[in-house]
Coordinates of C-alpha atoms and ligand atoms in Angstrom, one line a residue:
M4 CA -1.0 -28.5 18.4
K5 CA 2.0 -29.4 20.7
L6 CA 4.2 -26.4 21.6
D7 CA 7.3 -28.3 20.4
Q8 CA 5.8 -28.6 16.9
L9 CA 4.9 -24.9 16.9
L10 CA 8.4 -23.9 17.8
Q11 CA 9.9 -25.6 14.7
D12 CA 12.5 -23.4 12.9
I13 CA 12.4 -20.9 15.7
S14 CA 15.5 -20.3 17.8
F15 CA 14.9 -19.8 21.5
R16 CA 16.6 -20.3 24.8
Y17 CA 17.6 -24.0 25.3
E18 CA 16.7 -24.5 28.9
E19 CA 13.0 -23.8 28.2
V20 CA 12.6 -26.8 25.8
S21 CA 12.0 -29.5 28.5
K22 CA 9.4 -27.4 30.3
S23 CA 7.5 -26.9 27.1
N24 CA 7.3 -30.5 26.0
D25 CA 3.9 -31.4 27.1
V26 CA 2.0 -28.2 26.4
T27 CA -0.8 -28.3 23.9
V28 CA -1.7 -25.0 22.3
H29 CA -5.3 -24.2 21.2
G30 CA -4.7 -20.9 19.6
L31 CA -2.2 -18.0 19.2
T32 CA -2.5 -14.3 19.9
D33 CA -0.3 -11.2 20.5
S34 CA -3.2 -9.5 22.4
S35 CA -3.6 -10.4 26.1
Q36 CA -7.2 -9.4 25.7
K37 CA -7.8 -12.1 23.2
V38 CA -6.2 -14.9 25.1
K39 CA -8.5 -17.9 25.8
P40 CA -7.6 -21.0 27.9
G41 CA -4.8 -23.0 26.2
F42 CA -3.6 -20.1 24.0
L43 CA 0.0 -19.2 23.3
F44 CA 0.6 -15.5 24.0
I45 CA 3.3 -13.7 22.1
A46 CA 4.5 -10.6 23.9
I47 CA 5.4 -7.9 21.3
P48 CA 7.2 -4.6 22.1
G49 CA 5.1 -2.2 20.1
H50 CA 5.3 1.4 19.2
Q51 CA 2.9 2.5 22.0
L52 CA 2.7 -0.4 24.4
D53 CA 4.8 -3.4 25.4
G54 CA 3.2 -6.8 25.2
H55 CA 5.6 -8.0 28.0
A56 CA 3.7 -5.8 30.4
Y57 CA 0.5 -7.9 29.7
I58 CA 2.0 -11.3 30.3
Q59 CA 0.3 -11.7 33.7
D60 CA -3.1 -10.6 32.1
A61 CA -2.5 -13.3 29.5
I62 CA -1.8 -15.9 32.1
N63 CA -4.9 -14.8 34.1
N64 CA -6.9 -15.3 30.9
G65 CA -5.6 -18.9 30.6
A66 CA -2.5 -18.7 28.4
A67 CA -0.7 -22.1 28.3
A68 CA 2.7 -20.6 27.4
I69 CA 4.3 -17.3 26.7
V70 CA 6.7 -16.3 24.0
G71 CA 8.6 -13.1 24.5
E72 CA 12.0 -11.5 23.7
K73 CA 12.8 -9.8 27.0
D74 CA 14.2 -11.3 30.2
H75 CA 11.0 -12.0 32.2
Q76 CA 10.2 -14.1 35.3
V77 CA 7.3 -16.3 34.5
T78 CA 6.6 -19.1 37.0
D79 CA 3.2 -20.6 36.2
V80 CA 3.6 -21.5 32.5
P81 CA 6.6 -22.0 30.2
Y82 CA 8.3 -18.8 29.0
I83 CA 10.0 -19.2 25.7
Q84 CA 12.5 -16.4 25.1
V85 CA 13.2 -15.7 21.4
P86 CA 15.6 -13.1 19.9
N87 CA 12.7 -11.2 18.2
S88 CA 9.0 -11.6 19.1
K89 CA 7.7 -10.1 15.9
K90 CA 9.7 -12.5 13.8
A91 CA 8.7 -15.4 16.1
L92 CA 5.0 -14.4 15.6
G93 CA 5.4 -14.9 11.9
M94 CA 7.0 -18.3 12.2
L95 CA 4.5 -19.4 14.9
A96 CA 1.6 -18.3 12.8
R97 CA 3.0 -20.1 9.8
N98 CA 3.5 -23.3 11.8
Y99 CA 0.2 -23.2 13.5
Y100 CA -1.8 -22.8 10.3
Q101 CA 0.6 -25.3 8.6
N102 CA 2.1 -22.9 6.2
P103 CA -1.0 -22.1 4.1
A104 CA 1.0 -19.8 1.8
S105 CA 3.0 -22.9 0.5
Q106 CA -0.3 -24.1 -1.1
K107 CA -0.7 -20.9 -3.0
I108 CA 0.8 -19.0 -5.9
M109 CA 2.0 -16.0 -3.9
V110 CA 2.4 -12.6 -5.6
G111 CA 3.9 -9.8 -3.5
I112 CA 3.9 -6.2 -4.7
T113 CA 6.1 -3.4 -3.2
G114 CA 7.2 0.1 -4.1
T115 CA 6.2 3.6 -3.0
N116 CA 3.4 4.2 -5.4
G117 CA 1.3 1.8 -7.6
K118 CA 1.0 -1.2 -5.3
T119 CA -2.8 -1.1 -5.0
T120 CA -3.4 -0.3 -8.7
T121 CA -1.0 -3.0 -9.8
S122 CA -2.5 -5.6 -7.4
Y123 CA -6.0 -4.9 -8.8
L124 CA -4.7 -5.2 -12.4
V125 CA -2.9 -8.5 -11.6
K126 CA -6.1 -9.9 -10.0
H127 CA -8.2 -8.8 -13.0
I128 CA -5.8 -10.4 -15.5
L129 CA -5.3 -13.6 -13.6
E130 CA -9.0 -14.0 -13.1
N131 CA -9.4 -13.7 -16.9
M132 CA -6.9 -16.5 -17.1
D133 CA -9.3 -18.6 -14.9
Y134 CA -7.2 -18.4 -11.7
T135 CA -9.1 -17.7 -8.5
C136 CA -7.4 -14.9 -6.6
S137 CA -7.3 -13.5 -3.1
L138 CA -6.3 -9.9 -2.7
L139 CA -4.8 -8.3 0.4
G140 CA -4.1 -4.5 0.4
T141 CA -4.9 -0.9 1.3
I142 CA -8.5 -0.7 0.0
Q143 CA -9.8 -4.1 1.1
N144 CA -9.1 -7.8 1.5
V145 CA -10.9 -10.1 -0.9
I146 CA -10.9 -13.8 0.1
N147 CA -13.0 -16.4 -1.6
G148 CA -14.8 -13.5 -3.4
E149 CA -15.7 -11.9 -0.1
C150 CA -14.6 -8.4 0.7
S151 CA -13.6 -7.1 4.1
K152 CA -12.2 -3.9 5.5
T153 CA -8.5 -3.7 6.4
A154 CA -6.7 -2.1 9.3
N155 CA -3.3 -2.2 7.6
T156 CA -2.2 -2.5 4.0
T157 CA -0.1 -5.5 5.1
P158 CA -1.8 -7.2 8.0
N159 CA 0.2 -8.6 10.9
A160 CA 1.7 -12.0 10.6
L161 CA -1.0 -13.7 12.5
T162 CA -3.9 -12.2 10.6
L163 CA -2.0 -12.8 7.4
N164 CA -1.7 -16.5 8.0
Q165 CA -5.3 -16.7 9.2
L166 CA -6.5 -15.0 6.0
I167 CA -4.4 -17.2 3.7
D168 CA -5.5 -20.2 5.6
K169 CA -9.1 -19.2 5.0
S170 CA -8.6 -18.7 1.3
N171 CA -9.6 -21.4 -1.1
D172 CA -8.2 -19.3 -4.0
E173 CA -5.2 -20.5 -6.0
V174 CA -3.4 -17.2 -6.0
V175 CA -2.8 -14.6 -3.2
I176 CA -1.9 -11.2 -4.4
M177 CA -0.7 -8.9 -1.6
E178 CA 0.7 -5.5 -1.1
A179 CA 3.9 -5.5 0.9
S180 CA 4.2 -2.1 2.6
S181 CA 7.5 -0.9 4.0
H182 CA 6.0 -0.9 7.5
G183 CA 4.8 -4.4 7.0
L184 CA 8.3 -5.5 5.9
A185 CA 10.1 -3.6 8.7
E186 CA 7.7 -5.0 11.3
Y187 CA 8.3 -8.6 10.1
R188 CA 4.7 -9.1 9.2
L189 CA 5.7 -11.3 6.2
E190 CA 8.1 -13.4 8.2
G191 CA 8.0 -17.1 7.1
L192 CA 6.2 -16.4 3.8
H193 CA 7.7 -17.2 0.4
F194 CA 6.7 -15.7 -3.0
D195 CA 6.5 -16.9 -6.5
L196 CA 6.6 -13.4 -7.9
C197 CA 7.7 -10.2 -6.2
L198 CA 7.0 -6.9 -8.1
F199 CA 8.8 -3.6 -7.5
T200 CA 7.0 -0.5 -8.9
N201 CA 9.2 2.4 -7.8
L202 CA 10.8 4.2 -4.9
T203 CA 10.5 7.9 -4.0
H204 CA 10.4 10.0 -0.9
E205 CA 7.9 8.6 1.6
H206 CA 7.7 7.4 5.2
L207 CA 11.1 8.8 6.1
D208 CA 9.6 9.7 9.5
Y209 CA 9.7 5.9 10.1
H210 CA 12.6 4.7 8.0
G211 CA 15.1 7.6 8.6
T212 CA 16.7 7.8 5.2
I213 CA 15.7 6.8 1.7
D214 CA 18.5 4.2 1.5
Q215 CA 17.1 2.5 4.7
Y216 CA 13.7 2.7 3.1
Y217 CA 15.1 1.0 0.0
E218 CA 16.8 -1.8 2.1
V219 CA 13.5 -2.5 3.8
K220 CA 11.7 -2.8 0.4
K221 CA 14.5 -5.0 -0.9
A222 CA 13.8 -7.4 2.0
L223 CA 10.7 -8.6 0.1
F224 CA 12.9 -10.1 -2.6
R225 CA 14.8 -12.2 -0.1
K226 CA 11.5 -14.0 0.3
L227 CA 11.4 -15.3 -3.3
K228 CA 11.0 -19.1 -3.6
P229 CA 14.0 -20.7 -5.2
N230 CA 12.3 -20.7 -8.6
G231 CA 10.6 -17.3 -8.0
T232 CA 11.0 -14.2 -10.1
A233 CA 11.4 -10.5 -9.3
V234 CA 9.5 -8.3 -11.8
I235 CA 11.1 -4.9 -11.6
N236 CA 10.5 -1.4 -13.2
S237 CA 14.0 -0.6 -14.1
D238 CA 13.1 2.9 -15.4
D239 CA 13.0 3.8 -11.7
A240 CA 16.5 4.5 -10.4
Y241 CA 16.0 2.3 -7.3
G242 CA 14.4 -0.4 -9.5
E243 CA 17.5 -0.4 -11.7
Q244 CA 19.7 -0.7 -8.6
L245 CA 17.6 -3.5 -7.2
A246 CA 17.6 -5.5 -10.5
N247 CA 21.4 -5.3 -10.6
E248 CA 21.9 -6.3 -7.0
L249 CA 19.4 -9.2 -7.3
K250 CA 21.1 -10.4 -10.5
Q251 CA 24.5 -10.3 -8.8
E252 CA 23.0 -12.4 -6.0
G253 CA 21.9 -15.0 -8.6
L254 CA 18.1 -14.3 -8.2
Q255 CA 15.9 -14.5 -11.2
T256 CA 14.8 -11.1 -12.4
Y257 CA 12.5 -9.9 -15.2
T258 CA 12.9 -6.2 -15.9
L259 CA 10.8 -3.7 -17.8
G260 CA 11.8 -0.3 -19.1
K261 CA 12.9 1.8 -22.0
S262 CA 16.4 0.4 -22.4
I263 CA 17.2 -2.5 -24.7
A264 CA 18.7 -4.3 -21.8
N265 CA 15.3 -5.1 -20.3
D266 CA 13.3 -8.3 -20.7
L267 CA 10.3 -6.2 -21.6
Q268 CA 11.4 -3.1 -23.6
I269 CA 9.1 -0.1 -24.0
L270 CA 9.8 0.9 -27.6
D271 CA 7.8 4.0 -28.0
Q272 CA 4.8 5.8 -26.5
L273 CA 2.0 6.0 -29.0
S274 CA -0.3 8.4 -27.1
V275 CA -0.6 9.9 -23.7
D276 CA -4.4 10.2 -23.5
P277 CA -5.3 7.4 -23.2
P278 CA -1.8 6.1 -22.7
S279 CA -0.5 3.4 -25.0
C280 CA 2.8 2.1 -26.1
R281 CA 4.6 -0.5 -28.3
F282 CA 6.7 -2.9 -26.4
K283 CA 8.9 -5.9 -27.1
D284 CA 9.2 -9.1 -25.1
H285 CA 9.5 -12.1 -27.4
D286 CA 7.6 -10.1 -30.1
I287 CA 6.4 -6.6 -30.6
H288 CA 3.0 -5.7 -29.1
T289 CA 0.8 -2.7 -28.5
L290 CA -0.5 -2.0 -25.0
H291 CA -3.4 0.3 -24.3
S292 CA -3.5 1.3 -20.7
P293 CA -7.0 1.2 -19.2
M294 CA -6.2 4.1 -16.8
A295 CA -5.1 7.6 -17.5
G296 CA -1.5 8.6 -16.8
I297 CA 1.9 7.3 -17.8
H298 CA 2.4 6.0 -14.3
N299 CA -0.6 3.7 -14.9
L300 CA 1.0 2.5 -18.2
Y301 CA 3.9 1.3 -16.0
N302 CA 1.5 -0.4 -13.5
T303 CA -0.2 -2.1 -16.4
L304 CA 3.0 -3.3 -18.0
Q305 CA 4.1 -4.7 -14.6
A306 CA 0.8 -6.6 -14.3
Y307 CA 1.2 -7.8 -17.8
A308 CA 4.7 -9.1 -17.0
A309 CA 3.5 -10.8 -13.9
A310 CA 0.7 -12.6 -15.8
M311 CA 3.2 -13.7 -18.5
Q312 CA 5.4 -15.2 -15.7
L313 CA 2.3 -17.3 -14.8
D314 CA 2.0 -18.6 -18.4
G315 CA -0.4 -16.0 -19.7
E316 CA -1.1 -15.9 -23.4
T317 CA -0.2 -12.5 -24.8
A318 CA -3.3 -11.8 -26.8
K319 CA -5.6 -13.0 -24.0
V320 CA -3.8 -10.9 -21.4
L321 CA -3.8 -7.8 -23.6
D322 CA -7.4 -8.3 -24.3
S323 CA -8.3 -8.7 -20.7
I324 CA -6.5 -5.5 -19.8
S325 CA -8.8 -3.5 -22.0
G326 CA -11.7 -4.5 -19.8
F327 CA -10.1 -3.4 -16.6
P328 CA -12.7 -1.3 -14.7
G329 CA -10.1 0.9 -12.7
V330 CA -9.5 1.2 -9.0
P331 CA -11.6 3.2 -6.5
G332 CA -10.0 6.6 -5.9
R333 CA -7.2 6.2 -8.4
F334 CA -7.6 9.0 -11.0
T335 CA -11.4 8.6 -10.9
T336 CA -13.0 11.3 -13.1
Y337 CA -16.4 13.0 -12.7
P338 CA -17.6 15.2 -15.5
L339 CA -19.5 18.2 -14.4
K340 CA -22.6 19.4 -16.3
N341 CA -20.8 22.7 -17.0
G342 CA -18.1 20.9 -19.0
A343 CA -15.4 20.9 -16.3
T344 CA -14.0 17.6 -14.9
V345 CA -13.2 16.6 -11.4
V346 CA -10.5 14.0 -10.5
V347 CA -10.3 12.2 -7.2
D348 CA -6.9 10.6 -6.6
Y349 CA -5.0 8.9 -3.7
A350 CA -1.7 10.8 -4.5
H351 CA 0.0 11.6 -1.2
T352 CA 3.6 11.7 -2.2
A353 CA 5.4 14.3 -4.3
D354 CA 5.9 11.8 -7.1
A355 CA 2.3 10.7 -7.1
V356 CA 1.1 14.3 -7.1
F357 CA 3.5 15.1 -10.0
N358 CA 2.1 12.1 -12.0
C359 CA -1.4 13.0 -11.3
L360 CA -1.1 16.7 -12.3
Q361 CA 0.9 15.8 -15.3
T362 CA -1.9 13.5 -16.5
V363 CA -4.3 16.4 -16.2
Q364 CA -2.0 18.7 -18.1
E365 CA -1.7 16.1 -20.8
A366 CA -5.5 16.1 -21.1
E367 CA -5.1 19.8 -22.1
A368 CA -6.9 21.2 -19.1
K369 CA -7.8 24.9 -19.7
K370 CA -7.2 25.5 -16.0
L371 CA -6.0 23.1 -13.3
T372 CA -7.2 23.6 -9.7
H373 CA -5.5 21.4 -7.2
I374 CA -7.1 20.7 -3.8
F375 CA -5.1 18.9 -1.1
G376 CA -3.8 18.9 2.4
F377 CA -1.2 17.1 4.6
R378 CA -1.9 14.2 6.8
G379 CA -1.3 14.9 10.5
N380 CA 1.5 12.9 12.2
R381 CA 3.0 11.6 9.0
D382 CA 6.3 12.3 7.2
Q383 CA 6.6 16.1 7.2
T384 CA 9.7 16.2 5.1
K385 CA 7.7 15.5 1.9
R386 CA 5.4 18.5 2.3
Q387 CA 7.6 21.3 0.8
E388 CA 8.3 19.1 -2.3
M389 CA 4.5 18.6 -2.7
M390 CA 4.0 22.3 -2.4
N391 CA 6.7 23.1 -5.0
I392 CA 5.1 20.6 -7.5
T393 CA 1.6 22.1 -7.1
A394 CA 3.0 25.6 -7.3
E395 CA 4.8 24.8 -10.6
M396 CA 2.1 22.7 -12.2
S397 CA -1.4 23.9 -11.2
D398 CA -3.0 27.2 -12.1
Q399 CA -4.5 27.5 -8.7
F400 CA -4.4 25.5 -5.6
I401 CA -6.5 25.2 -2.4
L402 CA -4.9 23.9 0.8
T403 CA -7.4 22.1 3.0
M404 CA -7.7 19.5 5.7
D405 CA -6.6 15.9 5.3
D406 CA -6.8 13.4 8.2
L407 CA -5.5 15.2 11.3
N408 CA -4.5 12.0 13.1
G409 CA -4.6 13.7 16.5
V410 CA -3.0 17.0 15.4
H411 CA -5.1 20.0 16.4
Q412 CA -6.8 21.7 13.4
R413 CA -5.5 25.1 14.5
D414 CA -1.9 23.8 14.3
M415 CA -2.5 22.2 10.9
E416 CA -4.0 25.5 9.6
Q417 CA -0.9 27.3 10.9
M418 CA 1.2 24.8 9.1
L419 CA -0.7 25.4 5.9
T420 CA -0.3 29.1 6.3
F421 CA 3.5 28.6 6.7
Y422 CA 3.7 26.6 3.5
L423 CA 1.5 29.0 1.6
N424 CA 3.7 31.9 2.6
H425 CA 6.9 30.0 1.6
T426 CA 5.7 29.0 -1.8
K427 CA 6.3 31.2 -4.8
F428 CA 3.8 32.3 -7.5
G429 CA 1.1 33.3 -5.0
K430 CA -1.8 31.4 -6.5
G431 CA -2.9 29.4 -3.5
E432 CA -5.4 29.9 -0.8
I433 CA -6.5 28.0 2.3
I434 CA -10.1 26.7 2.8
P435 CA -9.8 24.4 5.9
D436 CA -13.2 22.7 5.4
R437 CA -12.5 20.1 2.7
T438 CA -16.0 19.9 1.5
L439 CA -16.2 23.7 1.1
A440 CA -12.9 23.7 -0.7
I441 CA -14.3 21.3 -3.2
K442 CA -17.6 23.3 -3.4
T443 CA -15.7 26.5 -4.0
A444 CA -13.6 25.0 -6.8
I445 CA -16.7 23.4 -8.5
D446 CA -18.8 26.6 -8.2
N447 CA -16.1 28.6 -9.9
S448 CA -15.3 26.1 -12.6
Q449 CA -15.7 26.7 -16.3
P450 CA -15.9 24.4 -19.3
G451 CA -12.7 22.6 -20.1
E452 CA -11.2 23.2 -16.6
W453 CA -10.1 20.4 -14.3
I454 CA -10.3 20.2 -10.5
V455 CA -7.9 17.6 -9.0
I456 CA -8.6 16.5 -5.4
T457 CA -5.7 14.4 -4.0
G458 CA -4.8 12.7 -0.8
K459 CA -7.9 10.7 0.3
G460 CA -8.8 8.7 -2.8
H461 CA -11.2 5.9 -1.8
E462 CA -10.9 6.7 1.9
E463 CA -13.7 8.0 4.1
Y464 CA -13.2 11.3 6.0
T465 CA -12.1 10.9 9.6
Q466 CA -13.5 14.3 10.6
S467 CA -16.8 16.0 9.8
Y468 CA -17.2 19.0 7.5
S469 CA -20.0 21.4 6.6
L470 CA -21.5 19.2 3.8
P471 CA -23.2 16.0 4.9
T472 CA -20.7 13.8 3.0
H473 CA -18.2 11.3 4.1
S474 CA -15.6 11.0 1.2
D475 CA -14.3 13.0 -1.7
E476 CA -16.3 10.9 -4.1
N477 CA -19.4 11.4 -2.0
T478 CA -18.8 15.2 -1.9
V479 CA -18.3 15.5 -5.6
N480 CA -21.4 13.5 -6.4
Y481 CA -23.4 15.5 -3.9
L482 CA -22.3 18.7 -5.5
R483 CA -22.9 17.3 -9.0
K484 CA -26.5 16.4 -8.1
N485 CA -27.0 20.0 -6.8
E486 CA -25.4 21.3 -10.0
I487 CA -27.9 19.3 -12.0
S488 CA -31.0 20.3 -9.9
E489 CA -29.9 24.0 -9.9
A490 CA -29.5 23.8 -13.7
N491 CA -33.1 22.3 -14.2
Ligands
UAG21 C1 3.6 1.6 13.6 C2 3.0 0.3 13.4 O1 3.3 -0.4 12.4 N1 2.0 0.0 14.3 C3 1.4 -1.3 14.2 C4 1.6 -2.1 15.5 O2 1.0 -1.4 16.5 P1 1.7 -0.9 17.8 O3 3.2 -1.2 17.7 O4 1.3 0.5 18.1 O5 1.1 -1.8 18.9 P2 0.9 -1.4 20.5 O6 -0.4 -0.8 20.7 O7 2.1 -0.7 20.9 O8 0.9 -2.8 21.2 C5 2.0 -3.7 21.4 C6 1.6 -5.1 21.7 O9 0.9 -5.1 23.0 C7 -0.2 -5.9 22.9 N2 -1.2 -5.5 24.0 C8 -1.6 -4.2 24.2 C9 -2.6 -3.9 25.1 C10 -3.1 -4.9 25.9 O10 -3.9 -4.7 26.8 N3 -2.6 -6.2 25.8 C11 -1.7 -6.5 24.8 O11 -1.3 -7.7 24.7 C12 -0.8 -5.6 21.5 O12 -1.7 -6.6 21.1 C13 0.6 -5.6 20.7 O13 0.9 -6.9 20.4 O14 0.9 -3.3 15.4 C14 -0.5 -3.3 15.1 C15 -1.0 -4.7 15.0 O15 -0.3 -5.4 14.1 C16 -0.7 -2.5 13.8 O16 -2.1 -2.4 13.5 C17 -0.1 -1.1 13.9 O17 -0.4 -0.4 12.7 C18 -0.9 0.9 12.9 C19 -2.4 0.9 13.0 C20 -0.4 1.8 11.8 O18 -1.0 2.9 11.6 N4 0.5 1.4 11.0 C21 0.9 2.1 9.8 C22 2.2 3.0 10.1 C23 1.3 1.1 8.8 O19 1.7 0.0 9.1 N5 1.1 1.4 7.5 C24 1.3 0.5 6.4 C25 1.0 1.2 5.1 C26 1.8 2.4 4.8 C27 1.6 2.9 3.4 O20 0.6 3.6 3.2 O21 2.4 2.6 2.6 C28 0.5 -0.7 6.5 O22 0.9 -1.8 6.1 O23 -0.7 -0.6 7.0
ATP22 N1 3.5 3.7 -10.9 C1 3.3 4.8 -10.3 N2 4.2 5.8 -10.2 C2 4.0 7.0 -9.6 N3 2.8 7.3 -9.0 C3 1.8 6.4 -9.0 C4 2.0 5.1 -9.7 N4 0.8 4.4 -9.6 C5 0.0 5.1 -8.9 N5 0.6 6.3 -8.6 C6 0.0 7.5 -7.8 O1 -0.1 7.0 -6.4 C7 -1.4 7.0 -5.9 C8 -1.6 5.8 -5.1 O2 -1.6 4.7 -6.0 P1 -1.8 3.2 -5.4 O3 -2.8 3.2 -4.4 O4 -1.8 2.2 -6.5 O5 -0.3 3.1 -4.7 P2 0.1 2.4 -3.3 O6 1.5 2.0 -3.5 O7 -0.8 1.3 -3.0 O8 -0.1 3.5 -2.2 P3 -0.1 3.4 -0.6 O9 1.1 2.6 -0.2 O10 -0.1 4.7 -0.1 O11 -1.4 2.6 -0.3 C9 -2.3 7.1 -7.2 O12 -3.5 7.7 -6.9 C10 -1.4 7.8 -8.1 O13 -1.6 9.2 -7.9

C-alpha cells in the first residue's frame, strides 16, 4: 500500500508529504525488532522505553518510512511527524487493514467489573441467535472459533485490527479496558453497541482520580456509530451520570435499572439463590440468572438488552440464557466431599469482593472463610477497603500471596502484616504460600461452610508454591482428589 493512502485521515507535518509520495509500505509495526524490509515503523513513547530510540534499528532492519511524534532527524527514509503516535498507530492499522471493523457488528463492553462475564453472555446469546461471534478479552481471544491467549484485555491497535481482519465472524464482542482506552488502542474503531457495567475504585495508580477514570471509560461511547446505542446500567451512580450526559449530547441510550425511568425496568427480585427477577421492557418478563450473585443478574440483564438491540426475540433470548455454562474463574463452585463448598472468583476490587462475599452469605453459609492477597505493583489505595469488607463479611480470612509482579515476597508479607494489624475484629491470619492457605482452609472445613478464594480466578500462578499445582482451580481439585482418596 502507498504511504499516502495509509496516511489518510491522519494529521502530520506538511513538509513531509512530498517525500512520502512514492513509498510503498509492506507492513506496519511499532517494534523495531519486528521491522522487515519495506515496513512502516511507528515510534511509540511507552511506559518503560521510547520507540524513538529505536528508529535507527528500524531503518537498519529495512524500514521504508518512520512515523513518530517527537522532533527527530531522519535522513535515509521519510519521517512523518504526527501529534500522537499511539493515535496514529490506530488510524494507520485501520487504513492498512482497510477498516475491517466496518464490516462487523461491533460490541464494546466497559466498566470496572463484569466486562468478561457480560462479553461471554453476549456471545452465548448471539450465537443462539445464529450470529457468528469473535470475542476479545481478558481470558482469551476467540476468532473464527479458534481460541488464543491474550497479553492484554484490550490488545494494541495494530493487533486489534489484525485480529478483526482475520475474523470471518459477523460480530466482534470486545472488552474495552480503561488502559486500552487511555492508550488509544481503540483509535479508529466504531461500535454498534457500547455497554457500561459499573464504575468503582480501581486502577487509580494509573488514572489518578476516579473522575479521570470515569472520563476515560466514557471515551468508549464517543466511538458509537451514528445509529449505535449505549446500553447502560443506571443503578450504578456513574452509569446514571453517563446516561444523562450521553442523552444531553444526543446519543442513543438504552438504560436498565430499578427506576421507572429506565428502558428496561427491574420490577422485583424474586429470589437471590439462584438470582431471578421480573423486569419490564415492552412487556413484563422473568429472568433467571444462570450465575450466582446479584451482580451477575445485572450482567445477564445487560447481555439480554444488548441482544434485544440486535433484534433478538425475547423468548428465545431468555431461553438461551438458561443454558449459559458460566465463565472460568467467575464464582466457580467446587463441592467438597465433607459437605463444604469452595468458590474460586476473580474479584480483585473492593466492590467485586463485596459482591462475591455477599453471594456466599445469601447462600446461608454456616461459616465463610475468605482467602486472598494483593497484587504487587498495582493500585495500593484499594487494599484497605478490601480489608474492611472481608473483616466485616467473613468469619475468618487468610491473607496470602497473589502475583508479586516484581515485588519481593518479604515486602509483600510485611504489607500483609501491616493490613492485618490495622484491621479490626482479629479474625485473620497470614499463610504466604497460596496453596497451603487453601489446604489449611479445606482441611479445617465443616459441612455447610464456604471457602472463597478471590483474586486469581482463571489465571495461572506466576510463582511456585508447595503443592504441585498451577492455578486455584487446579489446587482445589488436587485437594479434592486427596480428600476423596483419604476418605476411601
Ligand atoms: C502500561 C501499559 O499499558 N503498557 C502497555 C504498553 O507497554 P509499554 O508502554 O511498557 O511499552 P515499552 O516497553 O515502554 O515500549 C515502547 C515502545 O518501544 C518499542 N520498542 C521497544 C524495544 C525495542 O527494542 N524496540 C522497540 O521498537 C515497543 O515495541 C513499544 O512500541 O504497550 C504494550 C504493547 O501494546 C502493552 O502490552 C503494555 O501492556 C502491559 C503488558 C500491561 O501490563 N498493561 C496493563 C496495565 C493493561 O493494559 N491492562 C489492561 C487491563 C486492566 C484491567 O484488568 O482492567 C489491558 O487492557 O490489558
Ligand atoms: N456487574 C458486576 N458488579 C460487581 N462485581 C462484579 C460484576 N460482575 C462481576 N463482578 C466481580 O468481578 C469479578 C471479575 O468479573 P469479570 O471478569 O466479568 O470483570 P472484568 O470487568 O472483566 O474484570 P477485569 O477488568 O479485571 O478483567 C468477578 O469474579 C466478580 O467477583
